[in-house]
Amino acid sequence: ANLSNRLDNTLTSGGKVVAPTNAAGIQEATTTLSPVTQTFFVPERYSQGIVVTSLELFFATKDSELPVSVELRRLINGLPSAGTVITDTTVVKNPSAVNVPANPNFGIGSSTKFSFPPVYLAPGEYSFSVLSNCPNYTLFAGKLGETILGSTSIVSKEPYTGRLFKAQNTNQWLEETNTDLCFKINKAKFETGVKSFELQTAAIPRTEFDNIFLDTAQYN
């Protein structure tokens, strides 16, 4: 509820012309641009990591024609990667699929969900970037010391322990202190129990296995 102030004009992708509906074009642009990026943590309490299925963002305004995209990135030396995107996590949405409130000055409204194939993340810090080829997309954020929208209360503590980096037209990262985007990270929840299945390859004849160990760490 505290993450409700607007972060204006931070999604301009900048000086390089990009076709946002083309995922390859978006990724090419991010090798030279630093889009608005928020870091987040997979806590150590998830010692085996988590499987992330979607990201939810809260938009204040949107464009009438051009789309917006998100992507997950790893951190390199404590900063988001400028050109490496986690595989299959680039998701593009047209304006019709982006939710915004009727009046962004009174509340954050419904979120917009960006779903991607399940991706395994080990404990640690990661980031997501938001890109568009126009300045009309804005996001809700919380900033320490500012008034919460629709309330007289003040944001009295750090909204989140991650870090927010403002959009730049270079590959330099400019951190916005005491400010975090309003977002949700959704993880998969697996049912436990006994399951039976068959393993078979074309290179060997049918083989009976008494037991088998599956090491999920190799799929990160």
Tab-separated table of C-alpha atoms in Angstrom:
chain	number	residue	atom	x	y	z
A	1	ALA	CA	0.000	0.000	0.000
A	2	ASN	CA	2.935	2.308	0.548
A	3	LEU	CA	4.180	1.933	-3.020
A	4	SER	CA	1.815	4.430	-4.536
A	5	ASN	CA	3.651	7.537	-5.738
A	6	ARG	CA	4.129	8.090	-9.450
A	7	LEU	CA	7.526	7.728	-11.097
A	8	ASP	CA	7.111	9.905	-14.187
A	9	ASN	CA	8.969	9.877	-17.489
A	10	THR	CA	11.328	7.044	-16.703
A	11	LEU	CA	10.486	4.604	-19.485
A	12	THR	CA	11.799	6.454	-22.519
A	13	SER	CA	14.082	4.025	-24.319
A	14	GLY	CA	16.116	6.909	-25.641
A	15	GLY	CA	18.268	7.764	-28.618
A	16	LYS	CA	18.232	4.492	-30.554
A	17	VAL	CA	15.175	3.787	-32.707
A	18	VAL	CA	13.621	0.471	-31.666
A	19	ALA	CA	10.699	-1.570	-32.961
A	20	PRO	CA	9.227	-2.512	-29.563
A	21	THR	CA	7.035	-5.284	-31.000
A	22	ASN	CA	10.199	-7.089	-32.072
A	23	ALA	CA	11.757	-8.791	-29.055
A	24	ALA	CA	15.116	-9.099	-30.815
A	25	GLY	CA	15.098	-5.360	-31.507
A	26	ILE	CA	14.371	-4.591	-27.867
A	27	GLN	CA	17.247	-6.780	-26.704
A	28	GLU	CA	19.581	-5.150	-29.223
A	29	ALA	CA	18.682	-1.729	-27.872
A	30	THR	CA	19.445	-2.731	-24.298
A	31	THR	CA	23.091	-3.331	-25.178
A	32	THR	CA	23.521	0.446	-25.498
A	33	LEU	CA	20.685	1.794	-23.334
A	34	SER	CA	19.937	1.500	-19.635
A	35	PRO	CA	16.151	1.166	-19.230
A	36	VAL	CA	14.351	1.746	-15.934
A	37	THR	CA	15.338	-1.260	-13.837
A	38	GLN	CA	14.356	-2.543	-10.385
A	39	THR	CA	16.353	-5.147	-8.488
A	40	PHE	CA	14.734	-7.812	-6.328
A	41	PHE	CA	15.869	-10.673	-4.126
A	42	VAL	CA	15.319	-14.406	-3.929
A	43	PRO	CA	15.774	-14.745	-0.134
A	44	GLU	CA	18.174	-17.262	1.390
A	45	ARG	CA	15.227	-18.938	3.101
A	46	TYR	CA	14.524	-20.459	-0.316
A	47	SER	CA	17.743	-22.440	-0.121
A	48	GLN	CA	16.922	-24.426	-3.271
A	49	GLY	CA	15.826	-21.303	-5.173
A	50	ILE	CA	12.431	-20.584	-6.688
A	51	VAL	CA	10.726	-20.925	-10.068
A	52	VAL	CA	9.368	-17.562	-11.199
A	53	THR	CA	6.316	-17.569	-13.482
A	54	SER	CA	5.293	-13.919	-13.863
A	55	LEU	CA	5.861	-10.294	-12.933
A	56	GLU	CA	3.096	-7.815	-12.096
A	57	LEU	CA	3.565	-4.054	-12.541
A	58	PHE	CA	1.302	-1.101	-11.704
A	59	PHE	CA	1.101	1.420	-14.531
A	60	ALA	CA	-0.165	4.959	-14.009
A	61	THR	CA	-0.394	5.938	-17.693
A	62	LYS	CA	0.177	4.249	-21.043
A	63	ASP	CA	0.548	5.026	-24.720
A	64	SER	CA	-2.356	4.656	-27.161
A	65	GLU	CA	-0.370	2.825	-29.847
A	66	LEU	CA	3.120	1.683	-28.871
A	67	PRO	CA	3.721	-1.396	-26.685
A	68	VAL	CA	5.789	-1.868	-23.545
A	69	SER	CA	8.032	-4.788	-22.597
A	70	VAL	CA	9.728	-6.284	-19.571
A	71	GLU	CA	12.682	-8.628	-19.174
A	72	LEU	CA	14.589	-10.262	-16.326
A	73	ARG	CA	18.340	-9.671	-15.990
A	74	ARG	CA	21.121	-10.971	-13.822
A	75	LEU	CA	23.473	-8.655	-11.937
A	76	ILE	CA	27.152	-8.297	-12.827
A	77	ASN	CA	29.422	-6.754	-10.189
A	78	GLY	CA	26.339	-5.506	-8.353
A	79	LEU	CA	24.756	-3.811	-11.392
A	80	PRO	CA	22.120	-5.051	-13.862
A	81	SER	CA	23.561	-6.621	-16.988
A	82	ALA	CA	23.507	-4.076	-19.833
A	83	GLY	CA	23.029	-6.645	-22.586
A	84	THR	CA	22.282	-10.116	-21.216
A	85	VAL	CA	18.642	-11.018	-20.680
A	86	ILE	CA	17.593	-14.220	-18.897
A	87	THR	CA	16.361	-16.592	-21.600
A	88	ASP	CA	12.651	-16.440	-22.526
A	89	THR	CA	11.838	-13.621	-20.072
A	90	THR	CA	11.253	-10.823	-22.608
A	91	VAL	CA	7.498	-10.162	-22.730
A	92	VAL	CA	5.835	-7.494	-24.896
A	93	LYS	CA	2.327	-6.130	-24.297
A	94	ASN	CA	0.242	-3.846	-26.475
A	95	PRO	CA	-1.554	-0.889	-24.835
A	96	SER	CA	-4.874	-2.755	-24.836
A	97	ALA	CA	-3.371	-5.317	-22.430
A	98	VAL	CA	-1.939	-2.729	-20.018
A	99	ASN	CA	-4.132	-1.744	-17.063
A	100	VAL	CA	-4.183	1.858	-15.825
A	101	PRO	CA	-6.496	3.530	-13.286
A	102	ALA	CA	-9.187	5.973	-14.396
A	103	ASN	CA	-7.450	8.677	-12.346
A	104	PRO	CA	-3.815	7.903	-11.409
A	105	ASN	CA	-3.872	10.638	-8.746
A	106	PHE	CA	-6.279	8.659	-6.555
A	107	GLY	CA	-4.798	5.149	-6.491
A	108	ILE	CA	-2.810	2.477	-8.237
A	109	GLY	CA	-5.627	0.323	-9.645
A	110	SER	CA	-5.137	-3.165	-11.086
A	111	SER	CA	-1.770	-4.649	-11.951
A	112	THR	CA	-0.599	-5.769	-15.392
A	113	LYS	CA	0.781	-9.309	-15.431
A	114	PHE	CA	3.722	-10.278	-17.651
A	115	SER	CA	3.887	-14.080	-17.813
A	116	PHE	CA	6.800	-16.090	-19.182
A	117	PRO	CA	7.920	-19.726	-19.218
A	118	PRO	CA	8.906	-20.837	-15.670
A	119	VAL	CA	12.471	-19.760	-14.910
A	120	TYR	CA	14.606	-21.078	-12.042
A	121	LEU	CA	16.376	-18.461	-9.882
A	122	ALA	CA	18.861	-19.440	-7.183
A	123	PRO	CA	19.021	-17.322	-3.994
A	124	GLY	CA	20.479	-13.895	-4.733
A	125	GLU	CA	19.737	-10.513	-6.322
A	126	TYR	CA	18.230	-10.121	-9.796
A	127	SER	CA	16.509	-7.334	-11.708
A	128	PHE	CA	13.740	-6.612	-14.163
A	129	SER	CA	13.795	-3.877	-16.796
A	130	VAL	CA	10.861	-2.021	-18.353
A	131	LEU	CA	11.204	-0.703	-21.912
A	132	SER	CA	9.119	1.298	-24.348
A	133	ASN	CA	9.791	3.418	-27.391
A	134	CYS	CA	7.770	6.352	-26.012
A	135	PRO	CA	7.604	8.410	-22.780
A	136	ASN	CA	3.883	7.875	-22.157
A	137	TYR	CA	4.239	4.793	-19.976
A	138	THR	CA	4.651	5.669	-16.296
A	139	LEU	CA	4.761	3.414	-13.249
A	140	PHE	CA	3.709	3.741	-9.641
A	141	ALA	CA	6.519	3.756	-7.101
A	142	GLY	CA	7.078	4.508	-3.447
A	143	LYS	CA	9.592	7.087	-2.230
A	144	LEU	CA	10.721	7.582	1.330
A	145	GLY	CA	9.245	10.756	2.839
A	146	GLU	CA	6.532	11.322	0.240
A	147	THR	CA	2.772	11.253	0.771
A	148	ILE	CA	0.859	8.104	-0.175
A	149	LEU	CA	-1.685	8.731	-2.932
A	150	GLY	CA	-5.234	9.014	-1.636
A	151	SER	CA	-3.986	9.400	1.936
A	152	THR	CA	-2.333	11.856	4.305
A	153	SER	CA	0.151	9.215	5.478
A	154	ILE	CA	3.853	9.481	4.714
A	155	VAL	CA	6.088	6.678	3.456
A	156	SER	CA	8.110	6.311	6.656
A	157	LYS	CA	10.425	3.437	5.752
A	158	GLU	CA	12.255	2.140	2.707
A	159	PRO	CA	9.530	0.744	0.400
A	160	TYR	CA	11.683	-2.258	-0.569
A	161	THR	CA	15.243	-3.460	-0.018
A	162	GLY	CA	16.025	-3.573	-3.743
A	163	ARG	CA	17.413	-0.751	-5.864
A	164	LEU	CA	15.830	1.320	-8.637
A	165	PHE	CA	17.852	2.526	-11.617
A	166	LYS	CA	16.460	5.346	-13.779
A	167	ALA	CA	16.413	5.157	-17.577
A	168	GLN	CA	19.514	6.452	-19.347
A	169	ASN	CA	20.499	6.820	-23.013
A	170	THR	CA	23.805	5.090	-22.306
A	171	ASN	CA	24.860	1.841	-20.661
A	172	GLN	CA	25.558	3.666	-17.388
A	173	TRP	CA	23.299	2.934	-14.407
A	174	LEU	CA	21.946	5.840	-12.310
A	175	GLU	CA	20.463	4.698	-9.012
A	176	GLU	CA	17.349	6.450	-7.672
A	177	THR	CA	17.841	6.367	-3.904
A	178	ASN	CA	14.987	5.694	-1.444
A	179	THR	CA	12.595	4.811	-4.292
A	180	ASP	CA	11.227	1.450	-5.467
A	181	LEU	CA	8.688	0.416	-8.074
A	182	CYS	CA	5.413	-1.143	-7.021
A	183	PHE	CA	5.563	-4.746	-8.238
A	184	LYS	CA	4.812	-8.391	-7.514
A	185	ILE	CA	6.930	-11.439	-8.337
A	186	ASN	CA	4.940	-14.674	-8.632
A	187	LYS	CA	6.584	-18.045	-8.061
A	188	ALA	CA	5.419	-21.551	-8.852
A	189	LYS	CA	4.036	-23.737	-6.080
A	190	PHE	CA	4.633	-27.445	-6.625
A	191	GLU	CA	2.599	-30.306	-5.277
A	192	THR	CA	4.634	-32.868	-3.334
A	193	GLY	CA	4.158	-36.615	-3.294
A	194	VAL	CA	5.094	-39.736	-5.195
A	195	LYS	CA	5.024	-39.638	-8.987
A	196	SER	CA	5.746	-42.384	-11.500
A	197	PHE	CA	7.143	-41.821	-14.969
A	198	GLU	CA	9.270	-43.554	-17.605
A	199	LEU	CA	12.666	-42.491	-18.955
A	200	GLN	CA	13.803	-43.782	-22.320
A	201	THR	CA	16.276	-42.724	-25.012
A	202	ALA	CA	16.550	-43.909	-28.588
A	203	ALA	CA	20.227	-44.808	-28.160
A	204	ILE	CA	19.767	-47.653	-25.656
A	205	PRO	CA	17.286	-50.504	-25.286
A	206	ARG	CA	14.559	-50.327	-22.674
A	207	THR	CA	16.122	-50.280	-19.179
A	208	GLU	CA	14.535	-50.755	-15.769
A	209	PHE	CA	15.604	-48.254	-13.086
A	210	ASP	CA	15.291	-48.976	-9.376
A	211	ASN	CA	15.677	-45.262	-8.535
A	212	ILE	CA	16.919	-42.066	-10.106
A	213	PHE	CA	18.106	-38.706	-8.740
A	214	LEU	CA	17.063	-35.531	-10.579
A	215	ASP	CA	19.352	-32.562	-9.970
A	216	THR	CA	17.365	-29.405	-10.732
A	217	ALA	CA	20.399	-27.140	-10.155
A	218	GLN	CA	21.601	-27.827	-13.680
A	219	TYR	CA	18.531	-26.078	-15.131
A	220	ASN	CA	19.249	-22.564	-13.895
